[in-house]
Amino acid sequence: MIIDGKKFAKALRAKIKSQILKIKKRKKLIPGLTVILVGDHPASAIYVKNKQLSAKEVGMNSSVLRFKSSISQQKLITVVKKLNKNPRVHGILIQLPLPKHINSNSVIETINPLKDVDGFHATNVGNLSIGKDSFVPCTPLGCYILLKSIKKNLSGLNALIIGRSNLNGKPMTQLLLKEDCTVTIAHSKTKNLKHLCRQAAIVIAAVGRAKLVKGDWVKRGAIVIDVGINRINFKGSSKIVGDVDFESVRKKAYAITPVPGGVGPMTIACLLNNTLKAYKNIHS
Ligand code: NAP
């Protein structure tokens, strides 16, 4: 089964849109997302544009604050503090990476945790790890929704997460532990990755290595979620592939996400969902 992330993302956006329509009928203030973009990183500019378009499409207020890469950390922190106080802004997202002279953690820690729709603030990270309600980072949340759409009860399953980043691997671990999976986390120093992969009923690949996971690594009937986005040269032009060798793995897996069209579309839909959640939390 190929898991159609576009379809799930479309359904989630439609649900968000209908809830915002209802809010618009009753309230003056509607959910608002502000993205902070520093510098002129081309990929970041594209991500931000897509986030803004998607937010508008569901009827949210959406704005982008753009700054030169020379902006000081203190100035950026002042901007975040102002957004924390702005009642029209429910979600604040700082597009990463920030320039090297800025400590990303210091800026992220300035965001009011109630508006931290990326789920990177230590309060949200901590709440997720102790099982309290929190904002969950958008990509692992998208993976989780896709996974649950394939199999509702994950209890007792062996899950292998390849990658231990704060963005993907670690929050994914928490989500799967909450589902009573037996979770193994692999990283660049892990030995016998192929062997570990063969034991797993669920494989989440969030590595950033093109086609790392091969067909003979995967147990028959496994569910494989591919987070990777890797640009490779293919027949003279560039192509996006995941961390999973799709063609060989699809022959073994029960279900697999393609790249593109799998996890990617879910990330933005989950950002909108988190912004709506922030609005509801703030106004409840
Ligand atoms: P990251 O911060 O670079 O983390 C990569 C992780 O993979 C690290 O934990 C690293 O181990 C581990 N690793 C590297 N080489 C490995 C190997 N050969 N074997 C096993 N583990 C290895 O990356 P990230 O931000 O989590 O992103 C991962 C991928 O997801 C990237 O391709 C990124 O573009 C993509 N991504 C996609 C979305 C989406 O919306 N679909 C969103 C975000 C990111 P160490 O900790 O030991 O270094």
Coordinates of C-alpha atoms and ligand atoms in Angstrom, one line a residue:
M1 CA 0.0 0.0 0.0
I2 CA 1.4 3.4 -0.9
I3 CA 0.4 5.9 1.7
D4 CA -0.9 9.0 -0.1
G5 CA 0.2 11.9 2.1
K6 CA -1.3 14.4 -0.3
K7 CA -4.7 12.9 0.2
F8 CA -4.4 12.9 4.0
A9 CA -3.0 16.4 4.1
K10 CA -5.9 17.7 1.9
A11 CA -8.5 16.1 4.2
L12 CA -6.8 17.7 7.3
R13 CA -6.7 21.1 5.6
A14 CA -10.4 20.8 4.6
K15 CA -11.2 20.0 8.3
I16 CA -9.2 23.0 9.5
K17 CA -10.8 25.3 6.9
S18 CA -14.3 24.3 7.9
Q19 CA -13.5 24.9 11.6
I20 CA -12.1 28.4 10.7
L21 CA -15.3 29.2 8.7
K22 CA -17.3 28.4 11.9
I23 CA -15.0 30.6 14.0
K24 CA -15.3 33.5 11.5
K25 CA -19.1 33.4 11.9
R26 CA -18.9 33.7 15.7
K27 CA -15.7 35.7 16.4
K28 CA -13.9 38.8 15.3
L29 CA -10.5 37.3 16.0
I30 CA -9.5 34.4 13.8
P31 CA -6.4 32.1 14.0
G32 CA -3.2 33.8 13.0
L33 CA 0.2 32.5 12.1
T34 CA 3.4 34.6 11.9
V35 CA 6.6 33.2 10.3
I36 CA 9.9 34.8 10.9
L37 CA 12.4 34.4 8.0
V38 CA 15.9 35.6 8.5
G39 CA 18.3 35.8 5.5
D40 CA 17.9 34.6 2.0
H41 CA 18.3 30.9 2.2
P42 CA 16.5 29.8 -1.1
A43 CA 15.0 26.6 0.4
S44 CA 13.7 28.4 3.5
A45 CA 12.1 31.0 1.2
I46 CA 10.2 28.3 -0.6
Y47 CA 9.1 26.6 2.6
V48 CA 7.9 29.9 4.0
K49 CA 6.0 30.8 0.9
N50 CA 4.2 27.4 0.9
K51 CA 3.3 27.8 4.6
Q52 CA 1.9 31.2 3.9
L53 CA -0.1 30.0 0.9
S54 CA -1.5 27.1 2.8
A55 CA -2.5 29.3 5.8
K56 CA -4.3 31.6 3.5
E57 CA -6.0 28.8 1.7
V58 CA -7.6 27.6 5.0
G59 CA -8.7 31.1 5.9
M60 CA -6.1 31.9 8.6
N61 CA -4.4 35.3 9.1
S62 CA -0.9 34.7 7.9
S63 CA 2.1 37.0 7.8
V64 CA 5.9 36.7 7.2
L65 CA 8.4 39.0 8.9
R66 CA 11.5 39.1 6.8
F67 CA 14.9 40.2 8.2
K68 CA 18.4 40.5 6.8
S69 CA 20.9 37.9 7.9
S70 CA 22.8 40.6 9.8
I71 CA 19.9 41.1 12.3
S72 CA 21.2 40.8 15.9
Q73 CA 20.0 38.1 18.3
Q74 CA 18.7 40.7 20.7
K75 CA 16.6 42.4 17.9
L76 CA 15.1 39.1 17.0
I77 CA 14.3 38.3 20.6
T78 CA 12.5 41.7 20.8
V79 CA 10.5 40.8 17.7
V80 CA 9.4 37.5 19.3
K81 CA 8.4 39.2 22.5
K82 CA 6.2 41.6 20.6
L83 CA 4.5 38.7 18.8
N84 CA 4.0 37.0 22.1
K85 CA 1.9 40.0 23.2
N86 CA 0.0 40.4 19.9
P87 CA -3.5 39.0 20.3
R88 CA -3.9 38.5 16.5
V89 CA -0.9 36.1 16.5
H90 CA -1.6 32.6 17.8
G91 CA 1.3 30.7 16.2
I92 CA 4.9 31.9 15.9
L93 CA 7.3 30.0 13.8
I94 CA 11.0 30.7 13.3
Q95 CA 12.2 29.3 10.1
L96 CA 15.4 27.4 10.7
P97 CA 18.3 27.5 10.1
L98 CA 19.1 30.9 11.6
P99 CA 22.5 32.6 10.8
K100 CA 25.4 31.3 12.7
H101 CA 25.8 34.3 15.0
I102 CA 22.3 33.7 16.4
N103 CA 21.7 31.0 19.0
S104 CA 18.5 29.4 17.8
N105 CA 17.7 27.9 21.2
S106 CA 17.8 31.3 22.8
V107 CA 15.3 32.7 20.3
I108 CA 13.0 29.7 20.4
E109 CA 13.0 29.8 24.2
T110 CA 11.6 33.3 24.0
I111 CA 8.4 32.2 22.2
N112 CA 5.4 31.8 24.5
P113 CA 5.0 28.0 24.7
L114 CA 1.3 28.5 24.0
K115 CA 2.2 30.0 20.6
D116 CA 5.1 27.6 19.9
V117 CA 3.4 25.8 16.9
D118 CA 6.6 24.1 15.9
G119 CA 6.8 22.4 19.3
F120 CA 10.5 23.2 19.8
H121 CA 10.2 25.1 23.1
A122 CA 11.6 23.2 26.1
T123 CA 8.2 23.4 27.8
N124 CA 6.5 21.6 24.9
V125 CA 9.4 19.1 24.5
G126 CA 9.2 18.3 28.2
N127 CA 5.4 18.1 28.2
L128 CA 5.5 15.7 25.2
S129 CA 8.0 13.5 27.0
I130 CA 6.0 13.2 30.2
G131 CA 2.8 12.6 28.3
K132 CA 1.1 16.0 28.9
D133 CA -0.7 17.9 26.2
S134 CA 1.8 19.8 24.1
F135 CA 2.6 21.0 20.7
V136 CA 4.2 18.2 18.7
P137 CA 6.7 19.1 16.0
C138 CA 4.8 19.1 12.7
T139 CA 6.8 16.5 10.7
P140 CA 6.7 13.7 13.4
L141 CA 3.0 14.6 14.0
G142 CA 2.4 14.1 10.3
C143 CA 4.2 10.7 10.4
Y144 CA 2.1 9.7 13.4
I145 CA -1.2 10.6 11.7
L146 CA -0.2 8.6 8.6
L147 CA 0.9 5.6 10.7
K148 CA -2.3 5.6 12.7
S149 CA -4.3 5.7 9.5
I150 CA -2.7 2.4 8.5
K151 CA -2.8 0.7 11.8
K152 CA -4.8 1.9 14.8
N153 CA -3.4 -0.3 17.5
L154 CA 0.4 -0.1 17.5
S155 CA 0.8 -1.6 21.0
G156 CA 3.7 -4.0 21.4
L157 CA 5.1 -3.4 17.9
N158 CA 8.9 -3.0 17.4
A159 CA 9.6 0.4 15.9
L160 CA 12.9 1.5 14.6
I161 CA 13.5 5.2 14.3
I162 CA 16.6 6.1 12.2
G163 CA 17.8 9.5 13.2
R164 CA 17.8 11.2 16.7
S165 CA 17.2 14.9 15.8
N166 CA 15.2 17.1 18.0
L167 CA 13.1 17.9 15.0
N168 CA 12.2 14.4 14.0
G169 CA 13.7 11.3 15.7
K170 CA 13.2 12.3 19.4
P171 CA 9.6 13.5 19.2
M172 CA 8.7 10.5 17.1
T173 CA 10.2 8.3 19.8
Q174 CA 7.9 9.9 22.4
L175 CA 4.8 9.5 20.1
L176 CA 5.5 5.8 19.6
L177 CA 6.3 5.2 23.2
K178 CA 2.9 6.7 24.0
E179 CA 1.4 4.1 21.7
D180 CA 3.2 1.3 23.6
C181 CA 5.6 0.5 20.9
T182 CA 9.0 -0.9 21.8
V183 CA 11.2 1.8 20.3
T184 CA 14.8 1.6 19.1
I185 CA 16.5 4.7 18.0
A186 CA 19.4 4.5 15.6
H187 CA 21.9 7.2 14.6
S188 CA 25.2 7.6 12.9
K189 CA 27.2 5.6 15.5
T190 CA 24.7 2.7 15.5
K191 CA 26.1 -0.7 14.6
N192 CA 24.2 -3.3 12.7
L193 CA 21.5 -1.0 11.4
K194 CA 20.4 -3.5 8.8
H195 CA 20.0 -6.1 11.5
L196 CA 17.9 -3.7 13.6
C197 CA 15.8 -2.8 10.7
R198 CA 15.0 -6.4 9.9
Q199 CA 13.4 -6.8 13.4
A200 CA 11.1 -3.8 13.0
A201 CA 7.4 -3.8 12.3
I202 CA 7.6 0.0 11.9
V203 CA 10.5 1.8 10.3
I204 CA 10.7 5.6 10.5
A205 CA 13.7 6.9 8.4
A206 CA 14.7 10.5 9.3
V207 CA 18.3 10.6 8.3
G208 CA 19.1 12.7 5.3
R209 CA 20.9 9.9 3.4
A210 CA 19.4 9.1 0.0
K211 CA 18.0 5.6 -0.3
L212 CA 19.8 4.4 2.8
V213 CA 17.2 1.8 3.7
K214 CA 17.2 -1.1 1.1
G215 CA 14.6 -3.8 0.4
D216 CA 16.7 -6.5 2.1
W217 CA 16.8 -4.4 5.3
V218 CA 13.0 -4.5 5.7
K219 CA 10.9 -7.2 7.3
R220 CA 8.0 -8.4 5.1
G221 CA 4.8 -6.6 6.1
A222 CA 6.5 -3.7 7.9
I223 CA 5.1 -0.2 7.7
V224 CA 7.8 2.2 6.4
I225 CA 7.6 6.0 6.8
D226 CA 10.2 8.0 4.9
V227 CA 10.9 11.5 6.2
G228 CA 14.0 12.1 4.1
I229 CA 14.2 14.8 1.5
N230 CA 17.4 14.4 -0.6
R231 CA 18.2 16.0 -3.9
I232 CA 20.2 13.7 -6.2
N233 CA 21.3 13.8 -9.8
F234 CA 19.3 11.5 -11.9
K235 CA 20.0 11.2 -15.7
G236 CA 21.4 14.6 -15.8
S237 CA 18.8 16.4 -13.9
S238 CA 18.0 16.8 -10.2
K239 CA 15.4 14.7 -8.4
I240 CA 14.1 14.4 -4.8
V241 CA 14.3 11.0 -3.1
G242 CA 13.8 9.8 0.4
D243 CA 16.0 8.0 2.9
V244 CA 14.3 4.7 1.7
D245 CA 15.0 2.9 -1.6
F246 CA 11.4 3.1 -2.5
E247 CA 11.4 0.6 -5.4
S248 CA 13.0 -2.3 -3.5
V249 CA 11.3 -1.5 -0.1
R250 CA 7.8 -1.3 -1.5
K251 CA 8.1 -5.0 -2.5
K252 CA 8.6 -6.0 1.1
A253 CA 6.5 -3.4 3.1
Y254 CA 2.8 -3.6 3.9
A255 CA 2.6 0.1 3.6
I256 CA 5.1 2.8 2.6
T257 CA 5.2 6.6 2.1
P258 CA 6.5 7.9 -1.2
V259 CA 8.9 10.8 -1.6
P260 CA 7.7 13.3 -2.7
G261 CA 4.0 13.0 -1.8
G262 CA 4.2 11.2 1.6
V263 CA 5.3 12.9 4.8
G264 CA 6.1 16.3 3.2
P265 CA 2.5 17.5 2.5
M266 CA 1.5 16.5 6.1
T267 CA 4.1 18.8 7.7
I268 CA 2.4 22.0 6.6
A269 CA -1.1 20.6 7.3
C270 CA 0.1 19.8 10.8
L271 CA 1.5 23.3 11.2
L272 CA -2.0 24.7 10.4
N273 CA -3.5 22.2 12.8
N274 CA -1.1 23.3 15.5
T275 CA -2.0 27.0 14.9
L276 CA -5.7 26.2 15.2
K277 CA -5.0 24.3 18.4
A278 CA -3.0 27.4 19.7
Y279 CA -6.0 29.6 18.9
K280 CA -8.4 27.3 20.8
N281 CA -6.1 27.0 23.8
I282 CA -5.6 30.7 24.0
H283 CA -9.3 31.5 23.7
S284 CA -10.6 28.7 25.9
Ligands
NAP1 P1 19.5 15.8 11.1 O1 19.3 16.8 12.2 O2 20.7 16.0 10.2 O3 19.6 14.4 11.8 C1 19.9 13.2 11.0 C2 20.0 12.1 12.0 O4 20.4 10.9 11.2 C3 21.1 12.2 13.1 O5 20.6 11.7 14.3 C4 22.2 11.4 12.6 O6 23.0 10.8 13.6 C5 21.5 10.3 11.8 N1 22.3 9.7 10.8 C6 23.1 10.3 9.9 N2 23.7 9.3 9.1 C7 23.3 8.1 9.5 C8 23.5 6.8 9.1 N3 24.4 6.5 8.1 N4 22.9 5.8 9.8 C9 22.1 6.1 10.8 N5 21.8 7.3 11.2 C10 22.4 8.3 10.6 O7 18.3 15.7 10.1 P2 16.7 16.0 10.3 O8 16.5 17.4 10.5 O9 16.1 15.1 11.3 O10 16.1 15.6 8.9 C11 16.3 14.2 8.4 C12 15.7 14.2 7.0 O11 14.4 14.6 7.0 C13 16.4 15.1 6.0 O12 16.5 14.5 4.7 C14 15.5 16.3 6.0 O13 15.6 17.0 4.7 C15 14.2 15.6 6.1 N6 13.1 16.4 6.6 C16 11.9 16.3 6.0 C17 10.8 17.0 6.4 C18 9.5 16.8 5.8 O14 8.6 17.6 5.9 N7 9.3 15.7 5.1 C19 10.9 17.9 7.5 C20 12.1 18.0 8.1 C21 13.2 17.2 7.7 P3 23.9 11.6 14.7 O15 22.9 12.2 15.6 O16 24.7 10.6 15.3 O17 24.5 12.7 13.9

